[in-house]
Amino acid sequence: MYEFTAPFQHPSGSPIRELFKYLGEPGMISFAGGYPASDLFDVEGLQQAEARAYRDANLCLQYGPTDGLPGLKRELVNLMARRGVACAPSEMLVTTGSQQGLDLLLRVLVNPGDVALTEQPAYPATLQALRLQQAKVVTLPVDAHGLDVDHLATLLGSGTLARPKLLYTVPTFANPTGATLARERRIALLKLAVQYRFVIVEDDPYGDLRFSGEAVPSILALTEEVQGSRDWVVHFASLSKIVAPGLRVGWTIAPAEIARRCVIAKQTVDLCSAPWTQAIAAEYLADGALERHLPRITAMYGRKCEALCNALHAQLGDVLQFHRPEGGMFVWARLTGSGADSSELLQRAIGNKILFVPGKAFFADNVDAASLRLSFAAPGMADIEEGVRRLKRAGSLPAAGA
Amino acid sequence: MYEFTAPFQHPSGSPIRELFKYLGEPGMISFAGGYPASDLFDVEGLQQAEARAYRDANLCLQYGPTDGLPGLKRELVNLMARRGVACAPSEMLVTTGSQQGLDLLLRVLVNPGDVALTEQPAYPATLQALRLQQAKVVTLPVDAHGLDVDHLATLLGSGTLARPKLLYTVPTFANPTGATLARERRIALLKLAVQYRFVIVEDDPYGDLRFSGEAVPSILALTEEVQGSRDWVVHFASLSKIVAPGLRVGWTIAPAEIARRCVIAKQTVDLCSAPWTQAIAAEYLADGALERHLPRITAMYGRKCEALCNALHAQLGDVLQFHRPEGGMFVWARLTGSGADSSELLQRAIGNKILFVPGKAFFADNVDAASLRLSFAAPGMADIEEGVRRLKRAGSLPAAGA
């Protein structure tokens, strides 16, 4: 009746959000969410930041500049400096979470049919954003050290692929694999971007959540080592996983010419992100509260990750393979049984009051039905151990209705 | 170098935002802004609402549902009921200002080349949003009673126009004209929408800001009087002009099939609008603070509008024509001199430390160079009178550089 645009003719919800309906069930334990742990929010620190921000009530209540409050941008420039990246305010815009950064970028950069490369498995909202912009998605394999950059070099060199417009990657503690792209692969990737003139879209929401191993500089930070590569990197970051998603504060760092167009797009899209929460974020960062509080989050996530991995190993080590991540929020696992399908396991798991995300949600093609994503961020320590016990029980029972 | 998409190959800023650079000049008075008056913000009431909202800190700090916090949606459904509209939560989504509502709607509904009808003159961000979606914009004339619906009927009946996908209108206290669409025209417009099967997009940010004359029900409210018309109305509303823009709380009411698709689009665009400011808005509305505070705003806007109109009449009545609006924030005026050009006047006005928006910013075609928009919302009473004196001085001086 309404003749919707192509991406919305048959709208489908996110497969992860489909699981939300089970979350409210009494006694349900969830490894499914991508939510950070609520009990680790710095409730008091943020309240104090709010009180300081509201002293300038007009800043909180009036419209703000489309590219973000100058005071917040100043703090974010400082934060990026601590992460080894020098950037100018003209290269930065504040967005409603980093998710909006991707949407704006795709709208200024991707025409229908343009080739967009992504890791596979990948964050489903990214795949959806690419579909919305009608990009041609080409997936690239990953291993325990992230994107297979050699494979990409071969593919680009073969001449079989149209010049890609961009490559999207979560190189540090990827969603869903938890893998971190090795430093030498980052350098190799930057060289490919310069050679083949495509934009590396580096999504970095989890980089600060390292609880073991050695830090690897972001791809953006490594542009200093590859001549001309800074022109080919757009970097997204966010306070959602390290402070609180409810602020909806993300930011984009891009070559000024790209950033300027993203700001023009944002004028039309929502004028500005909420100035009130921007002002709170600025006060929170200016106070040094992030540096004080972050170690509490990473320490707890480290403990939770260890608990999950230990329990998985002890209870399900014979039927489940996984790598221990060094940070982030996710463990990516595979059922080893022949013909194993995590979606079938999920049906039994729901009956046992335990949720996870079947791996198929993260594939654009060539689905690996045996894979699954387990988040250790939100559940408490006791729930993690009980959750794995339930998972084991689900795995050893016949399917519901079978 | 980057091969941007068509709308961004030559990015241009908003012509209104171009004026922002002058706002900071010492002693500048501005009739240019679309900002509400900062000194009328209910600073204390919002602070109290924030304190109540933060008692449930997790609600403020965690991700929220894409369609909006249920508590806020409940309050907005109640607010719409007070405005004479019954709607279900499934017909409503909360957006980052109503601007985002328009962007989401266009993305699910408008394909490149689709015909979109708009009033002319019209809000520039709307024209920009339509361009971004590559719609074919067809403009319709307005008079002191809003859109010329008879003209539209003739146009639609003539068969010269491809079936329009939608018609965008600000029927109450329009931006920029300040005009309000007469009730009988609203009914006629609804009948046309049913007959020709196009969506009426009713943008209603100013409807509550009435300071004189008699209220006219919204087009959405009048759907009860035209059978089948509810299927063809999408309604945008916002707290930006009646509470504070810094909350970035707008909402869309649409047929459930359209609303559902807008929510799917929003999942990809920004996941959710800031839950913290949504929770504040919910508390503010639940407390009845809007009803208590709104009369202060409308009374002051009424006084300011009267002051501006009286001063314009007294000082510039011989060279300027305008209608007195019954609400909203804007007076739309025309220079009567032959060949008069408000852009030239603006150059001299800037030298005299007074700003307004030249009318050309609001035209997609057939620019009326003699027109201009004057906002009375933000400047104080004394500044309004001084501003008009400066405008008179600017009008009687030779052009800068002449």
Short mmCIF file of C-alpha atoms in Angstrom, two decimals, chain A:
data_model
loop_
_atom_site.label_atom_id
_atom_site.label_comp_id
_atom_site.label_asym_id
_atom_site.label_seq_id
_atom_site.Cartn_x
_atom_site.Cartn_y
_atom_site.Cartn_z
CA MET A 1 0.00 0.00 0.00
CA TYR A 2 2.81 2.44 0.84
CA GLU A 3 5.50 1.32 -1.63
CA PHE A 4 8.44 1.26 0.76
CA THR A 5 12.03 1.68 -0.38
CA ALA A 6 13.88 -1.50 -1.28
CA PRO A 7 15.59 -2.18 2.07
CA PHE A 8 12.24 -1.86 3.88
CA GLN A 9 9.88 -3.72 1.59
CA HIS A 10 10.14 -6.72 3.88
CA PRO A 11 11.46 -5.33 7.12
CA SER A 12 13.15 -7.71 9.46
CA GLY A 13 14.26 -7.08 12.97
CA SER A 14 17.71 -7.82 14.29
CA PRO A 15 18.11 -11.53 15.07
CA ILE A 16 19.72 -10.55 18.36
CA ARG A 17 16.79 -8.32 19.31
CA GLU A 18 14.52 -11.29 18.63
CA LEU A 19 16.01 -12.80 21.76
CA PHE A 20 15.02 -9.79 23.88
CA LYS A 21 11.58 -11.20 24.50
CA TYR A 22 13.09 -14.01 26.57
CA LEU A 23 15.18 -11.68 28.72
CA GLY A 24 12.28 -10.80 30.97
CA GLU A 25 11.49 -14.40 31.85
CA PRO A 26 12.01 -15.11 35.54
CA GLY A 27 15.32 -16.81 36.25
CA MET A 28 16.67 -16.36 32.73
CA ILE A 29 20.47 -16.01 32.48
CA SER A 30 21.79 -14.33 29.35
CA PHE A 31 25.09 -14.59 27.53
CA ALA A 32 23.29 -13.01 24.55
CA GLY A 33 23.43 -9.27 25.13
CA GLY A 34 25.90 -6.76 23.82
CA TYR A 35 25.10 -4.62 26.82
CA PRO A 36 27.81 -3.56 29.25
CA ALA A 37 27.41 -4.56 32.89
CA SER A 38 24.93 -2.24 34.60
CA ASP A 39 26.40 -2.86 38.03
CA LEU A 40 29.74 -1.43 36.86
CA PHE A 41 28.32 1.94 35.82
CA ASP A 42 29.95 4.79 37.72
CA VAL A 43 26.59 5.97 39.01
CA GLU A 44 28.00 8.42 41.52
CA GLY A 45 30.72 9.80 39.27
CA LEU A 46 28.20 10.45 36.51
CA GLN A 47 25.80 12.08 38.94
CA GLN A 48 28.56 14.44 40.00
CA ALA A 49 29.43 15.15 36.38
CA GLU A 50 25.77 15.92 35.71
CA ALA A 51 25.65 18.36 38.60
CA ARG A 52 28.74 20.19 37.31
CA ALA A 53 27.43 20.22 33.73
CA TYR A 54 24.08 21.65 34.75
CA ARG A 55 25.72 24.69 36.33
CA ASP A 56 25.68 25.90 32.72
CA ALA A 57 22.05 24.87 32.22
CA ASN A 58 21.79 26.69 28.92
CA LEU A 59 24.58 24.57 27.44
CA CYS A 60 22.63 21.46 28.44
CA LEU A 61 19.20 22.66 27.34
CA GLN A 62 19.76 24.65 24.13
CA TYR A 63 20.65 23.30 20.68
CA GLY A 64 24.36 22.58 20.30
CA PRO A 65 26.72 22.63 17.33
CA THR A 66 26.13 19.76 14.91
CA ASP A 67 29.70 18.50 15.23
CA GLY A 68 29.48 18.37 19.03
CA LEU A 69 29.98 20.65 22.04
CA PRO A 70 33.45 22.24 21.82
CA GLY A 71 34.16 21.33 25.45
CA LEU A 72 33.45 17.65 24.77
CA LYS A 73 35.47 17.65 21.58
CA ARG A 74 38.41 19.08 23.53
CA GLU A 75 38.20 16.21 26.02
CA LEU A 76 37.89 13.63 23.24
CA VAL A 77 40.92 15.07 21.45
CA ASN A 78 42.80 14.64 24.74
CA LEU A 79 41.50 11.10 25.13
CA MET A 80 42.65 10.24 21.62
CA ALA A 81 46.07 11.73 22.42
CA ARG A 82 46.32 9.33 25.38
CA ARG A 83 45.53 6.57 22.86
CA GLY A 84 48.42 7.70 20.67
CA VAL A 85 46.43 9.64 18.09
CA ALA A 86 46.85 13.33 17.31
CA CYS A 87 43.76 14.84 15.72
CA ALA A 88 42.32 18.26 15.06
CA PRO A 89 38.75 19.27 16.00
CA SER A 90 38.01 19.62 12.27
CA GLU A 91 38.67 15.90 11.89
CA MET A 92 36.19 14.97 14.63
CA LEU A 93 32.45 14.91 15.04
CA VAL A 94 30.39 13.74 17.99
CA THR A 95 27.65 11.25 17.10
CA THR A 96 24.70 9.51 18.78
CA GLY A 97 26.81 6.48 19.60
CA SER A 98 29.38 5.28 17.09
CA GLN A 99 26.54 3.52 15.30
CA GLN A 100 25.47 6.90 13.94
CA GLY A 101 29.01 7.57 12.80
CA LEU A 102 28.82 4.55 10.52
CA ASP A 103 25.42 5.54 9.18
CA LEU A 104 26.60 9.06 8.34
CA LEU A 105 29.79 7.81 6.72
CA LEU A 106 27.96 5.32 4.53
CA ARG A 107 25.52 8.01 3.42
CA VAL A 108 28.24 10.36 2.24
CA LEU A 109 30.48 7.66 0.80
CA VAL A 110 28.58 4.61 -0.46
CA ASN A 111 26.47 4.54 -3.62
CA PRO A 112 24.19 1.60 -4.37
CA GLY A 113 26.32 -1.22 -5.73
CA ASP A 114 29.60 0.03 -4.26
CA VAL A 115 31.74 -2.77 -2.87
CA ALA A 116 32.08 -2.78 0.92
CA LEU A 117 34.42 -5.31 2.51
CA THR A 118 33.71 -6.67 5.97
CA GLU A 119 35.15 -9.24 8.27
CA GLN A 120 33.09 -12.36 8.59
CA PRO A 121 31.65 -12.99 11.11
CA ALA A 122 30.71 -9.33 11.69
CA TYR A 123 28.52 -7.13 13.83
CA PRO A 124 24.97 -7.52 12.43
CA ALA A 125 24.07 -3.82 12.65
CA THR A 126 26.99 -3.10 10.34
CA LEU A 127 25.72 -5.59 7.78
CA GLN A 128 22.27 -4.03 8.10
CA ALA A 129 23.69 -0.50 7.64
CA LEU A 130 25.49 -1.63 4.49
CA ARG A 131 22.31 -3.23 3.17
CA LEU A 132 20.39 -0.04 3.95
CA GLN A 133 22.83 1.87 1.77
CA GLN A 134 22.53 -0.90 -0.85
CA ALA A 135 26.25 -1.65 -0.86
CA LYS A 136 27.57 -4.88 -2.35
CA VAL A 137 28.96 -6.65 0.71
CA VAL A 138 32.04 -8.82 0.18
CA THR A 139 33.09 -10.80 3.23
CA LEU A 140 36.64 -11.60 4.30
CA PRO A 141 37.71 -14.49 6.54
CA VAL A 142 39.17 -13.98 10.00
CA ASP A 143 41.22 -16.18 12.30
CA ALA A 144 42.43 -15.92 15.88
CA HIS A 145 44.56 -12.91 14.91
CA GLY A 146 41.74 -11.07 13.16
CA LEU A 147 41.25 -10.31 9.51
CA ASP A 148 43.19 -12.49 7.05
CA VAL A 149 45.05 -9.62 5.38
CA ASP A 150 47.07 -11.95 3.13
CA HIS A 151 43.84 -13.27 1.70
CA LEU A 152 42.69 -9.70 1.10
CA ALA A 153 45.96 -8.86 -0.68
CA THR A 154 45.51 -11.85 -2.94
CA LEU A 155 41.91 -10.94 -3.65
CA LEU A 156 42.79 -7.31 -4.47
CA GLY A 157 45.71 -8.39 -6.61
CA SER A 158 43.66 -10.92 -8.58
CA GLY A 159 41.67 -8.18 -10.34
CA THR A 160 38.44 -10.15 -9.85
CA LEU A 161 37.06 -7.63 -7.37
CA ALA A 162 35.76 -4.15 -8.27
CA ARG A 163 37.68 -1.47 -6.37
CA PRO A 164 36.21 -1.52 -2.88
CA LYS A 165 34.93 1.73 -1.45
CA LEU A 166 35.70 0.74 2.10
CA LEU A 167 36.63 -2.05 4.47
CA TYR A 168 34.87 -2.25 7.83
CA THR A 169 36.69 -3.85 10.74
CA VAL A 170 36.58 -4.09 14.53
CA PRO A 171 40.29 -4.82 14.90
CA THR A 172 40.48 -4.90 18.69
CA PHE A 173 38.38 -7.43 20.65
CA ALA A 174 36.09 -7.89 17.68
CA ASN A 175 32.38 -8.40 17.91
CA PRO A 176 31.66 -11.31 17.74
CA THR A 177 35.02 -13.13 17.63
CA GLY A 178 36.86 -11.30 20.41
CA ALA A 179 39.97 -11.48 18.19
CA THR A 180 42.54 -8.69 17.95
CA LEU A 181 44.23 -7.89 14.66
CA ALA A 182 47.98 -8.36 14.95
CA ARG A 183 50.12 -5.26 14.61
CA GLU A 184 51.90 -6.43 11.43
CA ARG A 185 48.54 -7.15 9.83
CA ARG A 186 47.42 -3.61 10.67
CA ILE A 187 50.46 -2.21 8.90
CA ALA A 188 49.87 -4.48 5.91
CA LEU A 189 46.24 -3.43 5.78
CA LEU A 190 47.19 0.27 5.79
CA LYS A 191 49.53 -0.32 2.88
CA LEU A 192 46.76 -2.04 0.93
CA ALA A 193 44.39 0.86 1.61
CA VAL A 194 46.92 3.34 0.21
CA GLN A 195 47.68 1.12 -2.79
CA TYR A 196 44.09 0.33 -3.69
CA ARG A 197 42.60 3.61 -2.42
CA PHE A 198 39.86 2.33 -0.14
CA VAL A 199 38.79 3.64 3.24
CA ILE A 200 39.54 1.51 6.29
CA VAL A 201 36.63 1.96 8.69
CA GLU A 202 38.03 1.13 12.11
CA ASP A 203 35.34 0.62 14.72
CA ASP A 204 36.92 0.70 18.17
CA PRO A 205 34.32 0.53 20.95
CA TYR A 206 36.17 -2.09 23.00
CA GLY A 207 39.84 -1.10 22.70
CA ASP A 208 40.06 0.19 26.29
CA LEU A 209 38.61 -3.03 27.70
CA ARG A 210 41.90 -4.94 27.74
CA PHE A 211 42.38 -7.21 30.75
CA SER A 212 45.34 -9.29 29.58
CA GLY A 213 48.10 -9.35 26.98
CA GLU A 214 49.85 -6.42 25.43
CA ALA A 215 48.16 -3.37 23.92
CA VAL A 216 48.22 -3.01 20.13
CA PRO A 217 47.95 0.53 18.74
CA SER A 218 44.81 1.32 16.80
CA ILE A 219 44.97 1.30 13.02
CA LEU A 220 44.51 5.07 13.17
CA ALA A 221 47.52 5.41 15.49
CA LEU A 222 49.61 3.30 13.12
CA THR A 223 48.94 5.59 10.15
CA GLU A 224 52.07 7.43 11.26
CA GLU A 225 54.09 4.44 10.09
CA VAL A 226 52.59 4.15 6.59
CA GLN A 227 52.96 7.18 4.38
CA GLY A 228 49.71 8.57 3.01
CA SER A 229 47.56 6.18 5.00
CA ARG A 230 45.96 8.75 7.28
CA ASP A 231 43.86 9.83 4.28
CA TRP A 232 42.34 6.35 4.17
CA VAL A 233 41.28 5.74 7.77
CA VAL A 234 38.00 6.64 9.43
CA HIS A 235 37.89 5.75 13.12
CA PHE A 236 34.80 5.31 15.31
CA ALA A 237 34.90 5.34 19.09
CA SER A 238 32.32 5.48 21.82
CA LEU A 239 31.72 5.93 25.53
CA SER A 240 28.99 3.25 25.46
CA LYS A 241 31.17 0.38 26.60
CA ILE A 242 33.58 2.28 28.86
CA VAL A 243 31.25 4.80 30.54
CA ALA A 244 27.55 4.25 29.73
CA PRO A 245 25.48 3.71 26.57
CA GLY A 246 22.70 5.95 27.93
CA LEU A 247 24.86 8.99 27.19
CA ARG A 248 24.76 8.05 23.48
CA VAL A 249 28.15 9.65 22.97
CA GLY A 250 30.26 8.34 20.15
CA TRP A 251 32.71 10.10 17.90
CA THR A 252 34.17 9.86 14.43
CA ILE A 253 37.69 10.81 13.42
CA ALA A 254 38.04 11.19 9.68
CA PRO A 255 40.00 13.14 7.08
CA ALA A 256 38.61 16.70 7.28
CA GLU A 257 36.98 16.45 3.86
CA ILE A 258 35.00 13.39 4.96
CA ALA A 259 34.28 14.75 8.43
CA ARG A 260 32.86 17.96 6.95
CA ARG A 261 30.41 16.01 4.81
CA CYS A 262 29.38 13.83 7.74
CA VAL A 263 28.56 17.01 9.67
CA ILE A 264 26.42 18.31 6.79
CA ALA A 265 24.61 14.98 6.74
CA LYS A 266 24.09 15.15 10.50
CA GLN A 267 22.51 18.62 10.20
CA THR A 268 19.78 16.98 8.19
CA VAL A 269 19.62 13.77 10.21
CA ASP A 270 19.19 15.10 13.76
CA LEU A 271 20.76 18.60 14.01
CA CYS A 272 22.85 17.57 17.01
CA SER A 273 23.24 14.77 19.53
CA ALA A 274 21.81 15.49 22.98
CA PRO A 275 23.83 18.44 24.36
CA TRP A 276 22.88 17.57 27.93
CA THR A 277 24.56 14.17 27.88
CA GLN A 278 27.45 15.61 25.85
CA ALA A 279 28.01 18.15 28.61
CA ILE A 280 27.90 15.40 31.24
CA ALA A 281 30.44 13.36 29.26
CA ALA A 282 32.72 16.39 28.97
CA GLU A 283 32.66 16.95 32.73
CA TYR A 284 33.20 13.26 33.41
CA LEU A 285 36.25 13.13 31.15
CA ALA A 286 37.66 16.47 32.31
CA ASP A 287 37.60 15.22 35.88
CA GLY A 288 39.72 12.18 35.05
CA ALA A 289 36.87 9.93 36.19
CA LEU A 290 37.26 7.61 33.20
CA GLU A 291 40.88 6.81 34.07
CA ARG A 292 39.91 6.22 37.70
CA HIS A 293 36.90 4.05 36.96
CA LEU A 294 37.97 2.07 33.88
CA PRO A 295 40.31 -0.30 35.78
CA ARG A 296 37.33 -1.46 37.85
CA ILE A 297 35.48 -2.42 34.66
CA THR A 298 38.41 -4.16 32.98
CA ALA A 299 39.36 -6.05 36.16
CA MET A 300 35.82 -7.34 36.56
CA TYR A 301 35.48 -8.22 32.87
CA GLY A 302 38.77 -10.08 33.13
CA ARG A 303 37.46 -12.10 36.06
CA LYS A 304 34.19 -12.79 34.29
CA CYS A 305 35.91 -13.82 31.09
CA GLU A 306 38.16 -16.18 33.00
CA ALA A 307 35.18 -17.65 34.83
CA LEU A 308 33.30 -18.19 31.59
CA CYS A 309 36.26 -19.72 29.77
CA ASN A 310 37.16 -21.95 32.70
CA ALA A 311 33.59 -23.17 33.05
CA LEU A 312 33.25 -23.76 29.31
CA HIS A 313 36.50 -25.68 29.31
CA ALA A 314 35.57 -27.76 32.35
CA GLN A 315 31.97 -28.49 31.44
CA LEU A 316 31.89 -28.40 27.64
CA GLY A 317 35.52 -28.74 26.63
CA ASP A 318 34.76 -31.90 24.68
CA VAL A 319 32.06 -30.36 22.46
CA LEU A 320 33.05 -26.69 22.24
CA GLN A 321 36.12 -24.89 20.85
CA PHE A 322 37.00 -21.29 21.61
CA HIS A 323 39.87 -18.82 22.04
CA ARG A 324 40.34 -16.87 25.23
CA PRO A 325 40.05 -13.17 24.36
CA GLU A 326 42.37 -10.60 25.94
CA GLY A 327 39.64 -8.00 26.33
CA GLY A 328 36.24 -6.85 25.22
CA MET A 329 32.98 -8.56 26.07
CA PHE A 330 32.71 -11.68 23.92
CA VAL A 331 33.79 -15.29 23.60
CA TRP A 332 33.26 -16.83 20.18
CA ALA A 333 32.86 -20.59 20.20
CA ARG A 334 32.15 -23.50 17.85
CA LEU A 335 30.31 -26.72 18.50
CA THR A 336 32.61 -29.47 17.34
CA GLY A 337 30.03 -32.21 16.71
CA SER A 338 29.45 -33.06 13.05
CA GLY A 339 26.42 -31.17 11.75
CA ALA A 340 26.12 -29.25 15.00
CA ASP A 341 23.77 -26.28 14.83
CA SER A 342 23.83 -23.64 17.55
CA SER A 343 20.29 -22.52 16.65
CA GLU A 344 19.00 -25.94 17.67
CA LEU A 345 21.02 -25.73 20.85
CA LEU A 346 19.48 -22.30 21.50
CA GLN A 347 15.97 -23.75 21.44
CA ARG A 348 16.92 -26.23 24.14
CA ALA A 349 18.90 -23.55 25.97
CA ILE A 350 15.87 -21.28 26.20
CA GLY A 351 14.01 -24.13 27.87
CA ASN A 352 16.89 -24.34 30.33
CA LYS A 353 16.75 -20.59 30.98
CA ILE A 354 20.03 -19.71 29.33
CA LEU A 355 20.49 -17.44 26.28
CA PHE A 356 23.31 -16.91 23.79
CA VAL A 357 23.43 -15.65 20.18
CA PRO A 358 23.66 -18.28 17.43
CA GLY A 359 26.55 -17.51 15.14
CA LYS A 360 24.41 -17.27 12.02
CA ALA A 361 23.38 -13.76 13.08
CA PHE A 362 26.89 -12.58 12.24
CA PHE A 363 27.24 -14.02 8.73
CA ALA A 364 26.31 -12.31 5.47
CA ASP A 365 26.90 -15.56 3.57
CA ASN A 366 28.43 -19.05 4.08
CA VAL A 367 26.89 -19.32 7.51
CA ASP A 368 28.81 -21.32 10.08
CA ALA A 369 25.83 -22.84 11.87
CA ALA A 370 28.03 -24.40 14.56
CA SER A 371 29.27 -21.07 15.93
CA LEU A 372 27.89 -19.05 18.79
CA ARG A 373 28.65 -15.83 20.69
CA LEU A 374 28.76 -15.70 24.47
CA SER A 375 28.97 -12.37 26.27
CA PHE A 376 30.46 -12.39 29.74
CA ALA A 377 30.03 -8.66 30.44
CA ALA A 378 26.54 -8.43 31.90
CA PRO A 379 25.90 -11.62 33.94
CA GLY A 380 27.25 -11.87 37.46
CA MET A 381 29.95 -14.36 38.45
CA ALA A 382 27.53 -16.86 39.95
CA ASP A 383 25.27 -16.63 36.91
CA ILE A 384 28.18 -17.30 34.60
CA GLU A 385 28.90 -20.61 36.27
CA GLU A 386 25.26 -21.57 36.55
CA GLY A 387 24.71 -20.49 32.93
CA VAL A 388 27.38 -22.84 31.66
CA ARG A 389 25.91 -25.68 33.70
CA ARG A 390 22.55 -25.00 32.05
CA LEU A 391 24.23 -24.91 28.67
CA LYS A 392 25.71 -28.30 29.31
CA ARG A 393 22.31 -29.59 30.35
CA ALA A 394 20.75 -28.12 27.18
CA GLY A 395 23.42 -29.75 25.06
CA SER A 396 22.76 -33.19 26.48
CA LEU A 397 18.97 -33.10 26.15
CA PRO A 398 16.88 -33.91 23.07
CA ALA A 399 15.55 -30.89 21.17
CA ALA A 400 12.30 -29.37 22.42
CA GLY A 401 9.42 -31.04 20.59
CA ALA A 402 11.71 -33.81 19.31
#
